[in-house]
PDB file of C-alpha atoms in Angstrom:
ATOM      1  CA  ARG A   1     -15.861  78.288  29.942  1.00 66.00           C
ATOM      2  CA  LYS A   2     -13.193  77.095  32.355  1.00 77.00           C
ATOM      3  CA  GLU A   3     -12.894  73.341  32.760  1.00 88.00           C
ATOM      4  CA  VAL A   4     -13.566  73.464  36.491  1.00 93.00           C
ATOM      5  CA  GLU A   5     -15.120  76.501  38.136  1.00 94.00           C
ATOM      6  CA  GLN A   6     -15.741  77.111  41.795  1.00 95.00           C
ATOM      7  CA  ASP A   7     -17.639  79.728  43.750  1.00 90.00           C
ATOM      8  CA  PRO A   8     -15.475  82.818  44.082  1.00 82.00           C
ATOM      9  CA  GLY A   9     -14.576  83.486  47.686  1.00 86.00           C
ATOM     10  CA  PRO A  10     -13.854  84.189  50.339  1.00 94.00           C
ATOM     11  CA  PHE A  11     -16.769  82.964  52.433  1.00 95.00           C
ATOM     12  CA  ASN A  12     -16.900  84.486  55.919  1.00 96.00           C
ATOM     13  CA  VAL A  13     -19.392  82.636  58.100  1.00 96.00           C
ATOM     14  CA  PRO A  14     -20.009  82.421  61.868  1.00 97.00           C
ATOM     15  CA  GLU A  15     -19.104  79.304  63.777  1.00 97.00           C
ATOM     16  CA  GLY A  16     -21.961  76.806  63.780  1.00 97.00           C
ATOM     17  CA  ALA A  17     -23.371  77.917  60.425  1.00 97.00           C
ATOM     18  CA  THR A  18     -23.929  75.661  57.419  1.00 97.00           C
ATOM     19  CA  VAL A  19     -21.801  76.365  54.360  1.00 96.00           C
ATOM     20  CA  ALA A  20     -22.317  75.144  50.797  1.00 96.00           C
ATOM     21  CA  PHE A  21     -19.749  75.140  47.988  1.00 95.00           C
ATOM     22  CA  ASN A  22     -20.511  74.496  44.350  1.00 95.00           C
ATOM     23  CA  CYS A  23     -18.242  73.437  41.518  1.00 96.00           C
ATOM     24  CA  THR A  24     -19.094  73.051  37.820  1.00 96.00           C
ATOM     25  CA  TYR A  25     -17.141  71.112  35.207  1.00 94.00           C
ATOM     26  CA  SER A  26     -17.232  71.333  31.428  1.00 91.00           C
ATOM     27  CA  ASN A  27     -16.185  67.843  30.289  1.00 87.00           C
ATOM     28  CA  SER A  28     -19.209  65.550  30.388  1.00 86.00           C
ATOM     29  CA  ALA A  29     -16.897  62.507  30.160  1.00 85.00           C
ATOM     30  CA  SER A  30     -15.303  63.324  33.515  1.00 86.00           C
ATOM     31  CA  GLN A  31     -15.086  60.224  35.615  1.00 85.00           C
ATOM     32  CA  SER A  32     -14.139  60.933  39.204  1.00 91.00           C
ATOM     33  CA  PHE A  33     -14.646  63.813  41.564  1.00 94.00           C
ATOM     34  CA  PHE A  34     -13.056  64.873  44.831  1.00 95.00           C
ATOM     35  CA  TRP A  35     -12.985  67.644  47.382  1.00 97.00           C
ATOM     36  CA  TYR A  36      -9.637  68.591  48.916  1.00 97.00           C
ATOM     37  CA  ARG A  37      -8.851  71.148  51.581  1.00 97.00           C
ATOM     38  CA  GLN A  38      -5.679  73.189  51.644  1.00 97.00           C
ATOM     39  CA  ASP A  39      -4.505  75.127  54.663  1.00 95.00           C
ATOM     40  CA  CYS A  40      -2.365  78.217  54.161  1.00 92.00           C
ATOM     41  CA  ARG A  41       1.114  77.299  52.845  1.00 88.00           C
ATOM     42  CA  LYS A  42       0.373  73.579  53.182  1.00 92.00           C
ATOM     43  CA  GLU A  43      -0.275  70.788  50.718  1.00 94.00           C
ATOM     44  CA  PRO A  44      -3.819  69.812  49.617  1.00 96.00           C
ATOM     45  CA  LYS A  45      -5.343  66.989  51.617  1.00 95.00           C
ATOM     46  CA  LEU A  46      -8.183  64.744  50.523  1.00 94.00           C
ATOM     47  CA  LEU A  47     -11.435  65.653  52.234  1.00 96.00           C
ATOM     48  CA  MET A  48     -13.716  63.224  50.453  1.00 95.00           C
ATOM     49  CA  SER A  49     -14.425  61.491  47.171  1.00 93.00           C
ATOM     50  CA  VAL A  50     -17.763  62.306  45.551  1.00 94.00           C
ATOM     51  CA  TYR A  51     -19.949  59.395  44.489  1.00 88.00           C
ATOM     52  CA  SER A  52     -22.908  59.397  42.136  1.00 87.00           C
ATOM     53  CA  SER A  53     -25.328  58.564  44.922  1.00 88.00           C
ATOM     54  CA  GLY A  54     -23.961  61.306  47.160  1.00 89.00           C
ATOM     55  CA  ASN A  55     -22.016  60.601  50.305  1.00 93.00           C
ATOM     56  CA  GLU A  56     -21.672  61.852  53.835  1.00 94.00           C
ATOM     57  CA  ASP A  57     -18.787  61.876  56.290  1.00 94.00           C
ATOM     58  CA  GLY A  58     -19.757  63.346  59.635  1.00 96.00           C
ATOM     59  CA  ARG A  59     -20.568  67.024  59.139  1.00 97.00           C
ATOM     60  CA  PHE A  60     -19.595  66.897  55.456  1.00 97.00           C
ATOM     61  CA  THR A  61     -21.914  65.926  52.588  1.00 97.00           C
ATOM     62  CA  ALA A  62     -20.901  65.726  48.936  1.00 97.00           C
ATOM     63  CA  GLN A  63     -23.279  65.525  45.986  1.00 96.00           C
ATOM     64  CA  LEU A  64     -22.771  64.923  42.264  1.00 95.00           C
ATOM     65  CA  ASN A  65     -25.198  65.987  39.568  1.00 94.00           C
ATOM     66  CA  ARG A  66     -23.965  64.548  36.262  1.00 92.00           C
ATOM     67  CA  ALA A  67     -26.848  65.962  34.222  1.00 93.00           C
ATOM     68  CA  SER A  68     -26.024  69.514  35.266  1.00 93.00           C
ATOM     69  CA  GLN A  69     -22.290  68.814  35.595  1.00 94.00           C
ATOM     70  CA  TYR A  70     -21.751  70.103  39.090  1.00 93.00           C
ATOM     71  CA  ILE A  71     -20.645  68.840  42.449  1.00 96.00           C
ATOM     72  CA  SER A  72     -21.338  70.349  45.831  1.00 96.00           C
ATOM     73  CA  LEU A  73     -19.956  70.226  49.337  1.00 97.00           C
ATOM     74  CA  LEU A  74     -22.034  70.998  52.411  1.00 97.00           C
ATOM     75  CA  ILE A  75     -20.446  71.623  55.810  1.00 97.00           C
ATOM     76  CA  ARG A  76     -22.840  71.582  58.758  1.00 98.00           C
ATOM     77  CA  ASP A  77     -22.164  73.015  62.228  1.00 97.00           C
ATOM     78  CA  SER A  78     -18.961  74.676  60.990  1.00 97.00           C
ATOM     79  CA  LYS A  79     -15.936  74.800  63.322  1.00 97.00           C
ATOM     80  CA  LEU A  80     -13.076  77.270  63.488  1.00 97.00           C
ATOM     81  CA  SER A  81     -10.809  74.456  62.268  1.00 97.00           C
ATOM     82  CA  ASP A  82     -12.801  74.266  59.015  1.00 98.00           C
ATOM     83  CA  SER A  83     -11.153  77.530  57.905  1.00 97.00           C
ATOM     84  CA  ALA A  84      -9.180  76.609  54.779  1.00 97.00           C
ATOM     85  CA  THR A  85      -9.331  76.698  50.988  1.00 97.00           C
ATOM     86  CA  TYR A  86     -11.587  74.038  49.487  1.00 97.00           C
ATOM     87  CA  LEU A  87     -10.535  72.642  46.112  1.00 97.00           C
ATOM     88  CA  CYS A  88     -12.784  70.815  43.688  1.00 96.00           C
ATOM     89  CA  VAL A  89     -10.984  68.145  41.616  1.00 95.00           C
ATOM     90  CA  VAL A  90     -12.165  66.422  38.451  1.00 94.00           C
ATOM     91  CA  ASN A  91     -10.429  63.404  36.894  1.00 90.00           C
ATOM     92  CA  GLN A  92     -11.090  62.823  33.221  1.00 81.00           C
ATOM     93  CA  ASN A  93     -10.086  60.031  30.962  1.00 70.00           C
ATOM     94  CA  ARG A  94      -7.804  62.005  28.661  1.00 70.00           C
ATOM     95  CA  ASP A  95      -4.223  63.260  28.609  1.00 67.00           C
ATOM     96  CA  ASP A  96      -4.715  66.270  30.846  1.00 61.00           C
ATOM     97  CA  LYS A  97      -6.282  63.983  33.348  1.00 80.00           C
ATOM     98  CA  ILE A  98      -6.610  65.854  36.613  1.00 89.00           C
ATOM     99  CA  ILE A  99      -8.114  69.327  36.858  1.00 92.00           C
ATOM    100  CA  PHE A 100      -8.229  71.354  40.049  1.00 94.00           C
ATOM    101  CA  GLY A 101     -10.510  74.300  40.555  1.00 95.00           C
ATOM    102  CA  LYS A 102      -9.075  77.570  41.762  1.00 95.00           C
ATOM    103  CA  GLY A 103     -10.396  76.913  45.243  1.00 95.00           C
ATOM    104  CA  THR A 104     -12.783  78.732  47.550  1.00 96.00           C
ATOM    105  CA  ARG A 105     -11.425  80.187  50.758  1.00 96.00           C
ATOM    106  CA  LEU A 106     -13.529  79.735  53.872  1.00 97.00           C
ATOM    107  CA  HIS A 107     -13.133  81.780  57.048  1.00 97.00           C
ATOM    108  CA  ILE A 108     -15.095  80.606  60.074  1.00 97.00           C
ATOM    109  CA  LEU A 109     -15.634  83.521  62.466  1.00 96.00           C
ATOM    110  CA  PRO A 110     -15.801  82.998  66.251  1.00 94.00           C
TER     111      PRO A 110
ATOM    112  CA  GLU B   1       3.213  53.853  56.262  1.00 59.00           C
ATOM    113  CA  THR B   2       5.594  56.401  54.743  1.00 72.00           C
ATOM    114  CA  GLY B   3       3.963  59.418  53.151  1.00 91.00           C
ATOM    115  CA  VAL B   4       5.013  61.393  50.097  1.00 95.00           C
ATOM    116  CA  THR B   5       8.295  63.237  50.576  1.00 96.00           C
ATOM    117  CA  GLN B   6       9.716  65.977  48.382  1.00 97.00           C
ATOM    118  CA  SER B   7      13.102  67.631  48.223  1.00 96.00           C
ATOM    119  CA  PRO B   8      14.292  70.267  48.470  1.00 97.00           C
ATOM    120  CA  THR B   9      11.695  72.268  50.410  1.00 96.00           C
ATOM    121  CA  HIS B  10      12.863  75.601  49.029  1.00 96.00           C
ATOM    122  CA  LEU B  11      15.021  76.553  46.073  1.00 96.00           C
ATOM    123  CA  ILE B  12      16.178  79.810  44.513  1.00 97.00           C
ATOM    124  CA  LYS B  13      17.358  79.877  40.909  1.00 97.00           C
ATOM    125  CA  THR B  14      17.968  82.496  38.236  1.00 97.00           C
ATOM    126  CA  ARG B  15      16.444  82.788  34.774  1.00 97.00           C
ATOM    127  CA  GLY B  16      17.893  80.367  32.247  1.00 97.00           C
ATOM    128  CA  GLN B  17      19.077  77.846  34.813  1.00 97.00           C
ATOM    129  CA  GLN B  18      17.860  74.269  35.125  1.00 98.00           C
ATOM    130  CA  VAL B  19      16.325  72.614  38.184  1.00 98.00           C
ATOM    131  CA  THR B  20      15.575  69.068  39.339  1.00 98.00           C
ATOM    132  CA  LEU B  21      12.947  68.385  41.993  1.00 98.00           C
ATOM    133  CA  ARG B  22      12.564  64.997  43.649  1.00 98.00           C
ATOM    134  CA  CYS B  23       9.666  63.017  45.056  1.00 97.00           C
ATOM    135  CA  SER B  24       9.314  59.712  46.869  1.00 96.00           C
ATOM    136  CA  SER B  25       5.873  58.189  46.635  1.00 94.00           C
ATOM    137  CA  GLN B  26       3.817  56.895  49.528  1.00 93.00           C
ATOM    138  CA  SER B  27       4.587  53.256  50.264  1.00 90.00           C
ATOM    139  CA  GLY B  28       2.412  51.000  48.123  1.00 89.00           C
ATOM    140  CA  HIS B  29       1.771  53.686  45.486  1.00 93.00           C
ATOM    141  CA  ASN B  30       3.099  53.242  41.952  1.00 94.00           C
ATOM    142  CA  THR B  31       1.848  56.436  40.314  1.00 94.00           C
ATOM    143  CA  VAL B  32       3.267  59.931  40.694  1.00 96.00           C
ATOM    144  CA  SER B  33       1.732  63.178  39.466  1.00 95.00           C
ATOM    145  CA  TRP B  34       3.351  66.602  39.449  1.00 97.00           C
ATOM    146  CA  TYR B  35       1.585  69.938  39.837  1.00 97.00           C
ATOM    147  CA  GLN B  36       2.494  73.609  39.701  1.00 98.00           C
ATOM    148  CA  GLN B  37       0.617  75.906  42.085  1.00 97.00           C
ATOM    149  CA  ALA B  38       0.968  79.650  41.684  1.00 95.00           C
ATOM    150  CA  LEU B  39      -0.087  81.940  44.516  1.00 91.00           C
ATOM    151  CA  GLY B  40      -3.865  82.169  44.819  1.00 89.00           C
ATOM    152  CA  GLN B  41      -4.482  79.462  42.213  1.00 93.00           C
ATOM    153  CA  GLY B  42      -5.350  75.790  42.316  1.00 94.00           C
ATOM    154  CA  PRO B  43      -2.684  73.211  41.431  1.00 96.00           C
ATOM    155  CA  GLN B  44      -2.121  72.825  37.655  1.00 95.00           C
ATOM    156  CA  PHE B  45      -1.452  69.291  36.422  1.00 94.00           C
ATOM    157  CA  ILE B  46       1.965  68.967  34.752  1.00 96.00           C
ATOM    158  CA  PHE B  47       2.191  65.222  34.094  1.00 95.00           C
ATOM    159  CA  GLN B  48       1.755  61.797  35.610  1.00 94.00           C
ATOM    160  CA  TYR B  49       4.076  58.775  35.643  1.00 95.00           C
ATOM    161  CA  TYR B  50       2.954  55.195  35.986  1.00 93.00           C
ATOM    162  CA  ARG B  51       5.322  52.247  35.726  1.00 90.00           C
ATOM    163  CA  GLU B  52       8.150  54.548  34.611  1.00 93.00           C
ATOM    164  CA  GLU B  53       6.193  55.892  31.626  1.00 93.00           C
ATOM    165  CA  GLU B  54       4.438  59.212  31.166  1.00 93.00           C
ATOM    166  CA  ASN B  55       0.729  58.552  31.636  1.00 90.00           C
ATOM    167  CA  GLY B  56      -0.814  61.898  30.838  1.00 90.00           C
ATOM    168  CA  ARG B  57       0.338  65.474  30.447  1.00 93.00           C
ATOM    169  CA  GLY B  58      -1.161  68.890  31.041  1.00 92.00           C
ATOM    170  CA  ASN B  59      -0.585  72.069  29.073  1.00 91.00           C
ATOM    171  CA  PHE B  60       3.093  72.597  29.905  1.00 96.00           C
ATOM    172  CA  PRO B  61       5.962  73.134  27.411  1.00 97.00           C
ATOM    173  CA  PRO B  62       8.568  70.434  26.682  1.00 97.00           C
ATOM    174  CA  ARG B  63      11.125  72.115  28.932  1.00 98.00           C
ATOM    175  CA  PHE B  64       9.141  70.498  31.761  1.00 98.00           C
ATOM    176  CA  SER B  65      10.194  66.851  31.770  1.00 97.00           C
ATOM    177  CA  GLY B  66      10.161  64.002  34.212  1.00 97.00           C
ATOM    178  CA  LEU B  67      11.307  60.550  35.136  1.00 96.00           C
ATOM    179  CA  GLN B  68      10.044  57.733  37.279  1.00 97.00           C
ATOM    180  CA  PHE B  69      12.396  55.139  38.723  1.00 96.00           C
ATOM    181  CA  PRO B  70      11.797  51.435  39.426  1.00 95.00           C
ATOM    182  CA  ASN B  71      11.167  52.233  43.101  1.00 94.00           C
ATOM    183  CA  TYR B  72       8.385  54.629  41.906  1.00 95.00           C
ATOM    184  CA  SER B  73      10.213  57.754  43.034  1.00 96.00           C
ATOM    185  CA  SER B  74      10.184  60.556  40.493  1.00 97.00           C
ATOM    186  CA  GLU B  75      11.972  63.670  39.310  1.00 98.00           C
ATOM    187  CA  LEU B  76      10.664  66.831  37.715  1.00 98.00           C
ATOM    188  CA  ASN B  77      13.177  68.692  35.544  1.00 98.00           C
ATOM    189  CA  VAL B  78      12.651  72.210  34.291  1.00 98.00           C
ATOM    190  CA  ASN B  79      15.062  73.707  31.765  1.00 97.00           C
ATOM    191  CA  ALA B  80      15.579  77.337  30.764  1.00 97.00           C
ATOM    192  CA  LEU B  81      13.814  78.646  33.857  1.00 98.00           C
ATOM    193  CA  GLU B  82      11.554  81.676  33.445  1.00 97.00           C
ATOM    194  CA  LEU B  83      10.297  84.135  36.049  1.00 97.00           C
ATOM    195  CA  ASP B  84       6.776  82.681  35.709  1.00 96.00           C
ATOM    196  CA  ASP B  85       8.072  79.295  36.835  1.00 98.00           C
ATOM    197  CA  SER B  86       8.164  80.658  40.396  1.00 97.00           C
ATOM    198  CA  ALA B  87       5.585  78.544  42.222  1.00 97.00           C
ATOM    199  CA  LEU B  88       4.971  75.725  44.662  1.00 97.00           C
ATOM    200  CA  TYR B  89       5.642  72.378  42.949  1.00 98.00           C
ATOM    201  CA  LEU B  90       3.613  69.557  44.389  1.00 97.00           C
ATOM    202  CA  CYS B  91       4.072  65.859  43.922  1.00 97.00           C
ATOM    203  CA  ALA B  92       1.237  63.425  44.598  1.00 96.00           C
ATOM    204  CA  SER B  93       1.174  59.652  44.581  1.00 95.00           C
ATOM    205  CA  SER B  94      -1.705  57.317  43.897  1.00 92.00           C
ATOM    206  CA  LEU B  95      -2.455  53.790  42.785  1.00 90.00           C
ATOM    207  CA  ASP B  96      -2.279  52.285  39.296  1.00 87.00           C
ATOM    208  CA  GLY B  97      -2.883  55.556  37.438  1.00 82.00           C
ATOM    209  CA  LEU B  98      -6.606  55.058  37.932  1.00 83.00           C
ATOM    210  CA  PRO B  99      -8.894  58.090  37.832  1.00 81.00           C
ATOM    211  CA  ASP B 100     -10.937  57.007  40.865  1.00 84.00           C
ATOM    212  CA  GLN B 101      -7.884  56.913  43.122  1.00 86.00           C
ATOM    213  CA  PRO B 102      -7.316  60.028  45.257  1.00 88.00           C
ATOM    214  CA  GLN B 103      -3.996  61.865  45.224  1.00 90.00           C
ATOM    215  CA  HIS B 104      -1.791  61.985  48.324  1.00 94.00           C
ATOM    216  CA  PHE B 105       0.395  65.070  48.305  1.00 96.00           C
ATOM    217  CA  GLY B 106       3.837  65.880  49.585  1.00 96.00           C
ATOM    218  CA  ASP B 107       4.655  69.176  51.281  1.00 95.00           C
ATOM    219  CA  GLY B 108       5.915  70.666  48.021  1.00 96.00           C
ATOM    220  CA  THR B 109       9.013  72.475  46.833  1.00 97.00           C
ATOM    221  CA  ARG B 110       8.813  76.251  46.760  1.00 97.00           C
ATOM    222  CA  LEU B 111      10.793  77.456  43.740  1.00 97.00           C
ATOM    223  CA  SER B 112      11.717  81.113  43.349  1.00 97.00           C
ATOM    224  CA  ILE B 113      13.215  82.424  40.119  1.00 97.00           C
ATOM    225  CA  LEU B 114      15.183  85.668  40.308  1.00 94.00           C
TER     226      LEU B 114
END
């Protein structure tokens, strides 16, 4: 099992739809979780941290389920500008520290 | 606030050569992490430097080495370059090497090995 696995993409959804991404991780001792977005040929940028109680930032909601070892990202009322690759990131308290998922590409269709 | 800057932006080398990539951390950040991102993949963690010492390392061979300077800037050195080393190399800075601190990335250096 890969250390961090994300939904295979791409997701093609119409503008205004709700999109959900899932990410599973294998190390139960993982400590911190993040979602990043990466536009084509650009650097990853932090979208949001993921807290145990779940957190929301405008149209974006992140959830963490430690028992099942997955995190999720929900995008409501999707915009054309949401088109990007979404990367799940897990920080663990060991030498290989920071693990990125492969990413899920999202295309919002007009 | 000055963001993370990397140099050069693009580089072409041949097999067997050596390369040095440079990174200046965001102002106020004392931790630098380096990543390799191949096309269509997520970034792979190479290593992290905190207070001029290596503070974690991913699954990369010893020919990948690094340094951090007192001003928190950093270098990534790769010896004996191989074709598979062709990738985008990303530097990210953060605070105190703590796992709950998010990474702030530079634009990357695109390295091509011929």
